[in-house]
CSV table of C-alpha atoms in Angstrom, one decimal:
chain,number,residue,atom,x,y,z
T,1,UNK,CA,34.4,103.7,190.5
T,2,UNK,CA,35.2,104.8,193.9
T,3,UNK,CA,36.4,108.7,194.4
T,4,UNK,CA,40.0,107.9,194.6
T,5,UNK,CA,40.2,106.3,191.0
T,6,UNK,CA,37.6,109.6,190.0
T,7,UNK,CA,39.8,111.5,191.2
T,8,UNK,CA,42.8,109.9,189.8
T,9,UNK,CA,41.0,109.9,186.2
T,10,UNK,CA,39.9,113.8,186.4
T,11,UNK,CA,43.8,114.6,187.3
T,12,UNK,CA,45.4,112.6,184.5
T,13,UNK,CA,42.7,114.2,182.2
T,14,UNK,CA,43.6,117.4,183.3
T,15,UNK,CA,47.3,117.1,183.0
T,16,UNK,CA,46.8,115.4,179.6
T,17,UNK,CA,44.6,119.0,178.7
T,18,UNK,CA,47.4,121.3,180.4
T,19,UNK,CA,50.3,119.3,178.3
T,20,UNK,CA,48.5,118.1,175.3
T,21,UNK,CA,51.5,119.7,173.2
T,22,UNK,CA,54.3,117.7,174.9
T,23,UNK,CA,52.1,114.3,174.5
T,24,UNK,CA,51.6,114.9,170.9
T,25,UNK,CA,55.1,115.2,170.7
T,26,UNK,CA,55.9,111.8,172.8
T,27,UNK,CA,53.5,109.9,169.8
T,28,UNK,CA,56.6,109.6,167.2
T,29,UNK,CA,58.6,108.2,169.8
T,30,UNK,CA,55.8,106.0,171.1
T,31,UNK,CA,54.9,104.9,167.6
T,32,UNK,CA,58.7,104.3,166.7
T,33,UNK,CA,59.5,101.8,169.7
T,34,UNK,CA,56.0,99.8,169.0
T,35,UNK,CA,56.7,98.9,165.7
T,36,UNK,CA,60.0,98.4,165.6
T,37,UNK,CA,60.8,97.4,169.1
T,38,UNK,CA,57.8,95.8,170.4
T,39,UNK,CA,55.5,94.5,167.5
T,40,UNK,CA,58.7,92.4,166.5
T,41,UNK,CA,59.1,90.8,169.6
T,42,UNK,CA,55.9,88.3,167.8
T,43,UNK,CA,58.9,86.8,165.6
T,44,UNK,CA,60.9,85.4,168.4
T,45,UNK,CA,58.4,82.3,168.6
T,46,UNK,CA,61.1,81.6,165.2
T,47,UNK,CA,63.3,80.5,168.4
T,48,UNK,CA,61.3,77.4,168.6
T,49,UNK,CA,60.6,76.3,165.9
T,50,UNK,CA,62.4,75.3,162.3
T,51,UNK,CA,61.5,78.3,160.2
T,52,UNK,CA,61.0,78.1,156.9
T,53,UNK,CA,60.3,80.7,155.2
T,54,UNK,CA,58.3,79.6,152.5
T,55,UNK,CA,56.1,77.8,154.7
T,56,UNK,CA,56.0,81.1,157.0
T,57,UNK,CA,56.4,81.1,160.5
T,58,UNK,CA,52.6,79.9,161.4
T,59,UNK,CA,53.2,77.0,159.4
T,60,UNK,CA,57.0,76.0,160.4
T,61,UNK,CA,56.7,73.0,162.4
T,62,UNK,CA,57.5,73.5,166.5
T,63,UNK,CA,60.9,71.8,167.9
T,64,UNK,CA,60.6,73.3,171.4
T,65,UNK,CA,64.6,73.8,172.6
T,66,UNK,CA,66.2,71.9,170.3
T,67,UNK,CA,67.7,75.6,168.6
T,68,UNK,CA,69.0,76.3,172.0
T,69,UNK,CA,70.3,73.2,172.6
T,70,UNK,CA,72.1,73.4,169.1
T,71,UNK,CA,73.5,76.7,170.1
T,72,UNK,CA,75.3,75.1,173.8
T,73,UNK,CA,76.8,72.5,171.3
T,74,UNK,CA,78.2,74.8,169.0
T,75,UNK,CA,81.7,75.3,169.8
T,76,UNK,CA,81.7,78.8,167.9
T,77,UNK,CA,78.5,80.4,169.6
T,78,UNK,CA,80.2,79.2,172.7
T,79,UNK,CA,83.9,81.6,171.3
T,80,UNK,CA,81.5,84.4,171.0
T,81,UNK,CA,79.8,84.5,173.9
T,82,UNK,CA,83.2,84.3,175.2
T,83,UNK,CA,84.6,86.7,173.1
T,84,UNK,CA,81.4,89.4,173.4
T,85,UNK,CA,82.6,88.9,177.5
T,86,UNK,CA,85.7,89.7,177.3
T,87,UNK,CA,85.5,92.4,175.0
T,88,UNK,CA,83.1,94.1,177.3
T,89,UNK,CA,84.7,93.2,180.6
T,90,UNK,CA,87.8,95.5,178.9
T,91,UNK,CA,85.3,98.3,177.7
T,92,UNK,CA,83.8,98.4,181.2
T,93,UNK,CA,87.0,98.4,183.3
T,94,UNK,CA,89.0,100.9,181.3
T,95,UNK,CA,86.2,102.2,179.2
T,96,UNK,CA,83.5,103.0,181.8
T,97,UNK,CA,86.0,105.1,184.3
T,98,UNK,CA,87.4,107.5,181.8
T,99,UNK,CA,84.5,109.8,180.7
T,100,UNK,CA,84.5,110.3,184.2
T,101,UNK,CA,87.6,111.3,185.1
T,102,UNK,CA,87.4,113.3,181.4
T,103,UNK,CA,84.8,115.3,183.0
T,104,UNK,CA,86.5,115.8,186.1
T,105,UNK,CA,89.3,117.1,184.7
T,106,UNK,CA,87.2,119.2,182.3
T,107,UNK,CA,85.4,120.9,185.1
T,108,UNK,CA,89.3,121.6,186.7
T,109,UNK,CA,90.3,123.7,183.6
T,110,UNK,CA,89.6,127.3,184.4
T,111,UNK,CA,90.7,128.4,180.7
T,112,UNK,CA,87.0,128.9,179.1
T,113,UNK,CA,88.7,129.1,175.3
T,114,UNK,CA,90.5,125.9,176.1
T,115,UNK,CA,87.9,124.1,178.0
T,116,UNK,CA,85.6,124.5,174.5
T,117,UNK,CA,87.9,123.5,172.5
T,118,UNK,CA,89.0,120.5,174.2
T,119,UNK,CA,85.2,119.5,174.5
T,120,UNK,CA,84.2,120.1,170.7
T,121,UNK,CA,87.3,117.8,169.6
T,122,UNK,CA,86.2,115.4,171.7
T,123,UNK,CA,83.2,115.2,170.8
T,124,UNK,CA,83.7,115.2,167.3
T,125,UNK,CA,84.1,111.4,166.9
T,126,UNK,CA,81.0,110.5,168.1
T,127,UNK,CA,79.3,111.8,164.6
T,128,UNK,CA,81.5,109.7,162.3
T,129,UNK,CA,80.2,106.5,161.3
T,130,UNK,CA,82.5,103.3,162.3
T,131,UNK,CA,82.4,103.1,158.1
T,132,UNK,CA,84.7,106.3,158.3
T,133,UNK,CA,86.3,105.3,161.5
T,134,UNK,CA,87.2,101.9,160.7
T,135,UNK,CA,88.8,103.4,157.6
T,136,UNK,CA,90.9,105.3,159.2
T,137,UNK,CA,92.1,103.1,161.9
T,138,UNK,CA,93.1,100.8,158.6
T,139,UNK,CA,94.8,104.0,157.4
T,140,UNK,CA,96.7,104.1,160.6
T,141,UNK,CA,97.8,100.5,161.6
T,142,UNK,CA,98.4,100.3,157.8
T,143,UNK,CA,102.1,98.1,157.8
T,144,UNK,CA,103.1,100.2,154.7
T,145,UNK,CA,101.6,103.8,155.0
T,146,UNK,CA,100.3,104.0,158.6
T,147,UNK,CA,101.8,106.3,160.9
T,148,UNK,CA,101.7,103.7,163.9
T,149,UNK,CA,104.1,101.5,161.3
T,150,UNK,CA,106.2,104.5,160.2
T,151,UNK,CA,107.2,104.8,163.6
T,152,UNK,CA,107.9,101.6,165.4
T,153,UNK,CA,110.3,101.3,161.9
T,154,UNK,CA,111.7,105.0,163.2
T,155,UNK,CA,112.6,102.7,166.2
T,156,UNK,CA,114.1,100.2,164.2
T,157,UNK,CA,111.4,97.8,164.5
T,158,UNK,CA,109.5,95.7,161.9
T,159,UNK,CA,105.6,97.2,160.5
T,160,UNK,CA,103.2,94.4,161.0
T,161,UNK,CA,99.7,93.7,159.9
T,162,UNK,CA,98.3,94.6,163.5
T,163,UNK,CA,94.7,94.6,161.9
T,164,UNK,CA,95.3,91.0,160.7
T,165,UNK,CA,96.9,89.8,164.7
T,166,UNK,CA,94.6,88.3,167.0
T,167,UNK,CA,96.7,89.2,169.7
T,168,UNK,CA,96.0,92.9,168.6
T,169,UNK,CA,92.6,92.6,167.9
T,170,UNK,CA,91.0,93.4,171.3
T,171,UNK,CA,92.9,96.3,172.3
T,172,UNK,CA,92.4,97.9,168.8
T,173,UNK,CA,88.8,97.1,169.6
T,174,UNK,CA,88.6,98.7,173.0
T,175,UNK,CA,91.1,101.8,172.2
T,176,UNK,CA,89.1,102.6,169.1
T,177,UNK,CA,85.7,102.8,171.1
T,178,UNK,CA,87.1,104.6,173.5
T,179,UNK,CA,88.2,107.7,171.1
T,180,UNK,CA,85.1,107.3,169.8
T,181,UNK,CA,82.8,107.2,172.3
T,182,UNK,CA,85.0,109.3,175.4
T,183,UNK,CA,84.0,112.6,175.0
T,184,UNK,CA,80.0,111.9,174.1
T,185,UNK,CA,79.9,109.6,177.2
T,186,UNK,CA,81.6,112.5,179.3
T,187,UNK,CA,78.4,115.3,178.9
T,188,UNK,CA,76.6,113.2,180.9
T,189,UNK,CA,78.8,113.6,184.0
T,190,UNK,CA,79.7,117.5,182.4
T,191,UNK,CA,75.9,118.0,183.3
T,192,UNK,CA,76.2,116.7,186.7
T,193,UNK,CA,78.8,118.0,188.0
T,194,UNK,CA,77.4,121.5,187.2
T,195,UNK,CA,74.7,120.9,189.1
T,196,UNK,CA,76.6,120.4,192.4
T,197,UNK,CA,75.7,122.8,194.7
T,198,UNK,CA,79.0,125.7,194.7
T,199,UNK,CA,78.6,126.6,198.2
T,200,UNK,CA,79.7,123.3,198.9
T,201,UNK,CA,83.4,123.7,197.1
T,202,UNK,CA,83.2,126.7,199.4
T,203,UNK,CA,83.5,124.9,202.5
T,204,UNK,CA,85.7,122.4,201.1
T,205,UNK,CA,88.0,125.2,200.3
T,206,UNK,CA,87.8,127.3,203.5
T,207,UNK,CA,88.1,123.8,205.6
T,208,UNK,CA,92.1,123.4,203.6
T,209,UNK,CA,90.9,120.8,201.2
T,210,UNK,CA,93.1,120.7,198.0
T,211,UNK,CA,92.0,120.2,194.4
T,212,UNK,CA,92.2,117.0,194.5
T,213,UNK,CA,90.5,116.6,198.0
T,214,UNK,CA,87.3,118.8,196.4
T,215,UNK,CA,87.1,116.2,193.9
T,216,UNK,CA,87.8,113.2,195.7
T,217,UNK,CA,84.8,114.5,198.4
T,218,UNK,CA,82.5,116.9,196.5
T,219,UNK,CA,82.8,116.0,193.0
T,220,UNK,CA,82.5,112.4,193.0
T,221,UNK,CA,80.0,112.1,196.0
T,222,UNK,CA,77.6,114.3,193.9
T,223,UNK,CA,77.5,112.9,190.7
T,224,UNK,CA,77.1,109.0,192.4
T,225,UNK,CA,74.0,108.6,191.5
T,226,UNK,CA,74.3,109.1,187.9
T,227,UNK,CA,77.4,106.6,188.1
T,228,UNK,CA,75.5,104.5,189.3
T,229,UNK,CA,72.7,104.5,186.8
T,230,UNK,CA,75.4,104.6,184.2
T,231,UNK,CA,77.1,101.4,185.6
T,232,UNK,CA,73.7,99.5,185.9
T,233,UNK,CA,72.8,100.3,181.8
T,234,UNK,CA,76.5,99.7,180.6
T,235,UNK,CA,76.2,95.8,182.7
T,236,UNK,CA,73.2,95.6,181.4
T,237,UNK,CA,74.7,96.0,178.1
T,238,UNK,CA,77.5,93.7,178.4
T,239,UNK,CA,76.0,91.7,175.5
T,240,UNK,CA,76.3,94.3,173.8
T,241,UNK,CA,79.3,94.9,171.5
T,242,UNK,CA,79.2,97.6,168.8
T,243,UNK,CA,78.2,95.4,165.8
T,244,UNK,CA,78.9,98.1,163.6
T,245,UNK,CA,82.7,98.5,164.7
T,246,UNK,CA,83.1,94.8,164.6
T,247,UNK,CA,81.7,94.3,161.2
T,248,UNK,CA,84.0,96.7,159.6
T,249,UNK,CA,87.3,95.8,161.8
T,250,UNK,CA,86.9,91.9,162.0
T,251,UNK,CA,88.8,90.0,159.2
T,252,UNK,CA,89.4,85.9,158.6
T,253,UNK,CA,92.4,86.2,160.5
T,254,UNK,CA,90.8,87.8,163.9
T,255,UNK,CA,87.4,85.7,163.6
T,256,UNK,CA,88.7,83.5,166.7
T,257,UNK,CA,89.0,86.5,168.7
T,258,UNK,CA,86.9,89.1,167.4
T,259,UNK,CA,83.0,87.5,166.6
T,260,UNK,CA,80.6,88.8,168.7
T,261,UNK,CA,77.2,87.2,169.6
T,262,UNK,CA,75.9,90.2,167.3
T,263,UNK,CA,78.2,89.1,164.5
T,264,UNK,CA,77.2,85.3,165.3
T,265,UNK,CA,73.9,86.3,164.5
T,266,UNK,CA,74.4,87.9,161.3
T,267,UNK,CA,76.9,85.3,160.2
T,268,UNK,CA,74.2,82.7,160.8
T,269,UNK,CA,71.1,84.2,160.4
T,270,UNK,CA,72.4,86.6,157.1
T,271,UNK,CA,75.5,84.8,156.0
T,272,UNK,CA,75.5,81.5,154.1
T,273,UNK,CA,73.4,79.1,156.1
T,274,UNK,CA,70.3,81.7,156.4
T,275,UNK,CA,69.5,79.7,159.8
T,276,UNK,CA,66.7,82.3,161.1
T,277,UNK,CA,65.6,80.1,164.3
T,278,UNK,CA,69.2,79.6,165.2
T,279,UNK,CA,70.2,83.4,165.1
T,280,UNK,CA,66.6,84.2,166.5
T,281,UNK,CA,67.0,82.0,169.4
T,282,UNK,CA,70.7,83.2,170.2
T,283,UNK,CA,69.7,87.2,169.9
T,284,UNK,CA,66.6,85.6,172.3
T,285,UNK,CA,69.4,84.3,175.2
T,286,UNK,CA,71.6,87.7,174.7
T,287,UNK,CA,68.3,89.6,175.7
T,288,UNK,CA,67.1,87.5,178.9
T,289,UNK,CA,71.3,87.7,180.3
T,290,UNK,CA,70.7,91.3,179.6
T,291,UNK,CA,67.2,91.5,181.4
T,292,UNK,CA,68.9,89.3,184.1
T,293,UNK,CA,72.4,91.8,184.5
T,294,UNK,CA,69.8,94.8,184.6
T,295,UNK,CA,67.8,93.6,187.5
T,296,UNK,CA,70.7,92.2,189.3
T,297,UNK,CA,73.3,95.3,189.0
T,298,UNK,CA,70.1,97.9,190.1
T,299,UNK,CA,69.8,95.7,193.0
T,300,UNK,CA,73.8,95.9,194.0
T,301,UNK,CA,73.8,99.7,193.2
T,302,UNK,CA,70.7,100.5,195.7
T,303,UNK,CA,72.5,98.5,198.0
T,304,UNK,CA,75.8,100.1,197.8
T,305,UNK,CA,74.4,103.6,197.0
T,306,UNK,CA,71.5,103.8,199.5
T,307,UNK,CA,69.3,102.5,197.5
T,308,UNK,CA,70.0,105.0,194.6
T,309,UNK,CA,69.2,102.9,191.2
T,310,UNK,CA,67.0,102.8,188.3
T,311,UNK,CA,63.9,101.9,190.0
């Protein structure tokens, strides 16, 4: 071993020494994502093959791409890759920008009571399972008790089913993950925009610049960088639709409009025709356009950011 690599071996031993408390609390977290996010990644060699599963997956005989050419010839993997896009194209335009401007806005309030309160009741959603959420949006687009219904007939208009419209499906989709998710998304940007240095609204204010000038120029300009890092995960989790919210709001009548790739899956690889290779090798294409949006939106951000990104 030369001395460098000595070297390098007596400092990492020494560090490991110095924090041996924090490393033994890294194992659960190490041990969790080896076995359940890295020892199954053996199964995806189900992709190419015909699994059976009473042969097992050593014995089930290879077919090479034929499940992935089975899946660009299937006119309903092809409406939920579609669907899964569009969805997620409307979560990122609407649903990326507003935690930030939440936050914004948070900082702006001056009223500590009030700025609590607002940020505990936003927060609140995040802990309630879409079992209990997707109840209560039922409750509320309900044509015969929901409140939405009670008041459009108020207006003199007719309750509908809006659950049961396609037309209505997406939107209910998108709104409902935003309540859901706005005001856990927002800490994120709470914590950097604390961290921006005060001295700097200082000069902004003694220079004349307005409120909305201080945000527009010390504000935003400071928290880029986590932007940035935020915008590079969600892309690279535009695949990525909430299966749990789709599972409970998806009915018959919004199927056209509403199934995911992540619902695909489970429909084929859990539902009736119990097609493991086929749902194995469609949850294998999600992962590599994920892999391949990661890579490619870091690259655009470092570029646009000066080379502020992930990695």
């Amino acid at each position: 071993m030369t001395g460098l690599q000595l070297k390098s071996s007596a400092s990492l031993r020494q560090r490991l020494m110095r924090y041996w408390p924090a490393y033994l609390l890294l194992i659960p977290v190490v041990a969790w994502y080896l076995v359940f996010c890295y020892l199954p990644m053996g199964g995806l060699v189900i992709a190419f093959k015909r699994f059976s599963a009473i042969r097992g997956i050593g014995a089930s005989p290879w077919v090479g791409w034929e499940n992935f050419e089975r899946l660009f010839a299937s006119a309903a993997f092809l409406q939920s890759v579609k669907n899964t896009i569009i969805i997620s194209a409307l979560n990122l335009l609407i649903g990326f920008p507003l935690p930030i401007i939440f936050a914004v806005l948070l900082n702006e309030i001056t009223c500590a009571p009030f700025k609590k309160l607002v940020q505990t009741v936003s927060y609140l959603p995040h802990f309630i399972s879409w079992s209990v959420a997707g109840g209560m949006v039922y409750m509320l687009l309900s044509p015969s008790t929901g409140a939405i219904s009670a008041i459009v007939e108020a207006l003199g208009g007719t309750p509908q089913n809006y659950i049961g419209i396609s037309s209505y499906f997406r939107p209910i989709v998108v709104g409902s993950g935003i309540w859901k998710s706005m005001g856990w998304s927002a800490i994120i940007y709470m914590a950097a925009i604390s961290s921006v240095d005060e001295q700097l609204y200082e000069a902004a204010r003694i220079d004349g610049a307005g409120r909305f000038a201080r945000i527009w120029h010390v504000t935003l300009p400071g928290i880029r960088a986590i932007i940035a890092v935020q915008l590079i995960l969600t892309v690279g989790n535009i695949l990525n639709v909430s299966f749990d919210q789709i599972f409970v709001l998806i009915t018959d009548l919004t199927l056209d409009v509403g199934e995911t790739i992540d619902y695909y899956i489970y429909r084929v690889g859990l539902g009736s025709s119990n097609n493991f290779s086929l749902a194995t090798a469609s949850g294998m294409l999600k992962s590599v356009i994920g892999l391949v949006l990661v890579v490619g939106t870091n690259k655009v951000c470092r570029m646009l950011t000066d080379g502020e990104g992930i990695w």
